[in-house]
């Protein structure tokens, strides 16, 4: 079965420190992987994606993600966290079994950056 | 959220009543999706559309129906609302040109009492 897991419900980090939000996946075929962010009372916003190519993907707001095929992981990272990064983060993987470009989302990780 | 609106943004309704949520897009995208967001579950796909009058079920479709009579509008109907359908509902769109990249509306918070 295709799935994506975010093992941490919440990640706490001090402003200025590096942050990592974890994501692992299980898919058929080549994984297409995504990170989205949700700020309070807003819809999800696209951050970055991995389709093919370089394992380190750079996205919006200084975020990057590292694709690791052997560990089936796609962790979201940022070298220096900001208080404004506090939000809910979702990892997603394409549903390769069907068409219509469906995504399968993880349960989300709440990032709290303290001043 | 540009190009995608959802209405209403908030609704409180009673158990057993029908409810219709509307998603409207101005992007002329082919694909549209309805999700529900619940704590601990992330986003789960309810129904999706791959064109006018072309729809299919998602992961959690029981108790929901959809219609798409125009490219720009995708309606989600709760046929007889239940308390388990209290949730935040998101609409998303995709043009298929950048496969799998979806753009989300602002959401509708539905409370069923």
XYZ file of C-alpha atoms in Angstrom:
228
model
C 0.000 0.000 0.000
C 1.147 3.513 -0.687
C 1.583 5.703 2.340
C 3.492 8.522 3.898
C 4.379 8.836 7.581
C 5.319 11.813 9.690
C 6.526 10.274 12.943
C 6.508 13.477 14.997
C 3.301 15.261 15.947
C 5.280 18.306 17.033
C 8.797 19.630 16.660
C 10.126 22.326 18.952
C 13.178 24.386 18.064
C 14.724 27.645 19.186
C 14.929 30.532 16.761
C 18.229 30.519 14.894
C 18.755 26.784 15.304
C 18.493 24.311 12.436
C 15.237 22.412 12.080
C 14.278 19.057 10.629
C 10.769 17.728 10.032
C 10.757 14.035 9.196
C 8.868 12.162 6.494
C 9.097 8.580 5.283
C 7.188 7.032 2.420
C 6.129 3.789 0.824
C 5.169 3.850 -2.849
C 5.067 1.811 -6.004
C 7.452 3.038 -8.641
C 9.293 6.326 -8.546
C 8.252 8.574 -5.708
C 7.053 12.084 -6.364
C 7.314 13.838 -3.009
C 5.982 17.140 -1.742
C 6.025 19.404 1.280
C 3.197 21.805 2.075
C 2.831 24.321 4.904
C -0.358 25.483 6.577
C -0.522 28.674 8.593
C -3.412 29.170 11.050
C -6.818 29.481 9.392
C -5.304 29.179 5.924
C -5.187 26.598 3.181
C -2.083 24.607 2.395
C 0.752 26.281 0.523
C 3.229 24.433 -1.677
C 6.818 24.519 -0.384
C 8.829 22.199 -2.572
C 8.842 18.925 -4.474
C 11.084 16.110 -5.591
C 10.363 14.470 -8.934
C 13.788 13.477 -10.179
C 17.355 14.755 -10.227
C 19.362 16.221 -7.366
C 18.546 14.652 -4.024
C 18.646 18.044 -2.307
C 15.659 20.141 -3.286
C 15.387 23.828 -2.466
C 12.041 25.497 -1.968
C 10.282 28.557 -0.670
C 11.153 30.553 2.468
C 14.645 29.031 2.748
C 13.423 25.461 3.191
C 15.070 22.470 1.582
C 14.444 18.747 1.622
C 16.708 15.758 1.164
C 15.505 12.721 -0.757
C 17.076 9.484 0.481
C 16.037 6.493 -1.568
C 17.712 3.852 0.600
C 15.984 5.141 3.734
C 12.753 6.031 1.861
C 12.813 9.431 3.494
C 12.206 13.020 2.459
C 13.037 15.188 5.470
C 12.352 18.919 5.445
C 15.171 21.127 6.707
C 16.090 24.732 7.307
C 19.500 25.930 8.505
C 18.170 28.693 10.770
C 14.599 28.665 12.070
C 12.425 31.766 12.375
C 9.507 32.293 14.739
C 7.402 32.915 11.626
C 8.137 29.329 10.478
C 5.791 28.098 13.201
C 3.044 26.266 11.315
C 1.694 22.850 10.390
C 3.752 20.952 7.808
C 2.498 18.159 5.593
C 4.469 15.675 3.557
C 2.714 14.143 0.548
C 3.415 11.503 -2.073
C 1.774 10.922 -5.398
C -0.815 8.196 -5.691
C 0.921 6.193 -8.397
C -1.828 3.600 -8.632
C -4.344 5.878 -10.305
C -4.573 8.875 -12.555
C -5.910 12.371 -11.927
C -2.736 13.307 -10.090
C -3.933 12.458 -6.614
C -1.768 12.997 -3.558
C -1.570 11.038 -0.318
C -0.861 13.223 2.698
C 0.831 12.488 5.992
C -0.826 13.345 9.286
C 1.113 16.579 9.664
C 3.799 17.885 12.017
C 3.365 21.042 14.021
C 6.535 23.119 14.126
C 6.918 25.496 17.053
C 9.835 27.910 16.926
C 10.392 29.682 20.222
C 12.069 33.099 20.399
C -5.319 31.042 -2.069
C -5.485 33.204 -5.169
C -7.863 31.918 -7.802
C -9.725 29.549 -5.494
C -12.607 30.485 -3.248
C -14.746 28.364 -0.988
C -18.179 29.166 0.352
C -19.349 29.341 2.995
C -16.205 29.760 5.089
C -18.000 28.718 8.255
C -21.202 26.790 8.790
C -23.048 25.287 11.697
C -25.798 22.831 10.871
C -27.908 20.222 12.594
C -27.632 16.468 12.288
C -29.701 15.107 9.433
C -29.770 18.236 7.294
C -28.229 18.377 3.815
C -25.301 20.723 3.316
C -23.591 21.902 0.136
C -20.120 23.410 0.025
C -18.917 25.241 -3.033
C -15.471 25.521 -4.554
C -14.949 28.088 -7.284
C -11.761 28.544 -9.333
C -10.736 31.136 -11.859
C -7.633 29.245 -13.072
C -9.382 27.002 -15.609
C -7.656 23.960 -14.105
C -8.921 20.558 -15.130
C -8.560 18.684 -11.851
C -10.375 19.539 -8.643
C -10.329 17.787 -5.264
C -12.222 17.843 -1.993
C -10.366 16.960 1.211
C -11.279 16.916 4.851
C -8.761 17.777 7.553
C -9.008 16.216 10.990
C -6.459 16.171 13.812
C -4.224 13.127 13.612
C -5.412 12.238 10.114
C -3.922 14.977 7.992
C -5.830 15.506 4.771
C -7.996 12.757 3.381
C -9.420 12.791 -0.122
C -13.222 12.696 -0.321
C -13.932 13.019 -4.044
C -12.169 14.394 -7.060
C -12.958 15.534 -10.576
C -10.940 15.126 -13.748
C -13.222 17.186 -15.945
C -16.741 18.526 -16.302
C -19.176 15.820 -15.208
C -16.241 13.463 -14.543
C -15.869 12.616 -10.873
C -14.685 9.722 -8.755
C -14.502 8.631 -5.137
C -11.594 9.162 -2.836
C -10.561 7.551 0.404
C -13.479 8.734 2.576
C -16.436 9.212 0.231
C -19.249 7.622 2.268
C -21.956 10.177 3.059
C -20.705 12.658 0.455
C -21.569 13.368 -3.153
C -20.136 15.830 -5.656
C -21.066 17.533 -8.877
C -19.173 19.479 -11.483
C -21.332 21.047 -14.182
C -18.815 23.746 -15.082
C -15.032 23.825 -15.135
C -14.921 26.483 -12.445
C -17.288 24.979 -9.865
C -17.033 21.815 -7.796
C -19.793 21.201 -5.263
C -19.585 18.897 -2.256
C -22.866 17.757 -0.711
C -23.342 16.072 2.631
C -26.554 14.256 1.998
C -27.568 13.985 5.662
C -25.001 15.579 7.922
C -23.667 13.656 10.918
C -21.470 14.767 13.812
C -18.601 12.705 12.377
C -18.586 15.062 9.414
C -17.615 17.987 11.595
C -14.326 18.972 10.009
C -12.463 21.512 7.956
C -12.999 20.988 4.242
C -10.465 22.043 1.638
C -10.789 22.286 -2.089
C -7.706 21.970 -4.281
C -7.024 22.318 -7.984
C -4.369 21.078 -10.393
C -3.751 21.786 -14.036
C -1.878 18.569 -14.719
C 0.835 20.546 -16.494
C 2.918 20.375 -13.342
C 1.769 16.926 -12.349
C 0.640 16.389 -8.786
C 1.200 19.987 -7.725
C -2.038 21.123 -6.117
C -3.221 24.558 -5.009
C -5.560 24.892 -2.082
C -8.497 27.070 -1.185
C -8.904 28.742 2.227
C -11.125 26.030 3.665
C -14.632 25.718 5.127
C -15.116 24.950 8.794
C -18.250 22.841 9.202
C -19.771 22.013 12.564
C -22.600 19.488 12.781
C -24.503 19.672 16.061
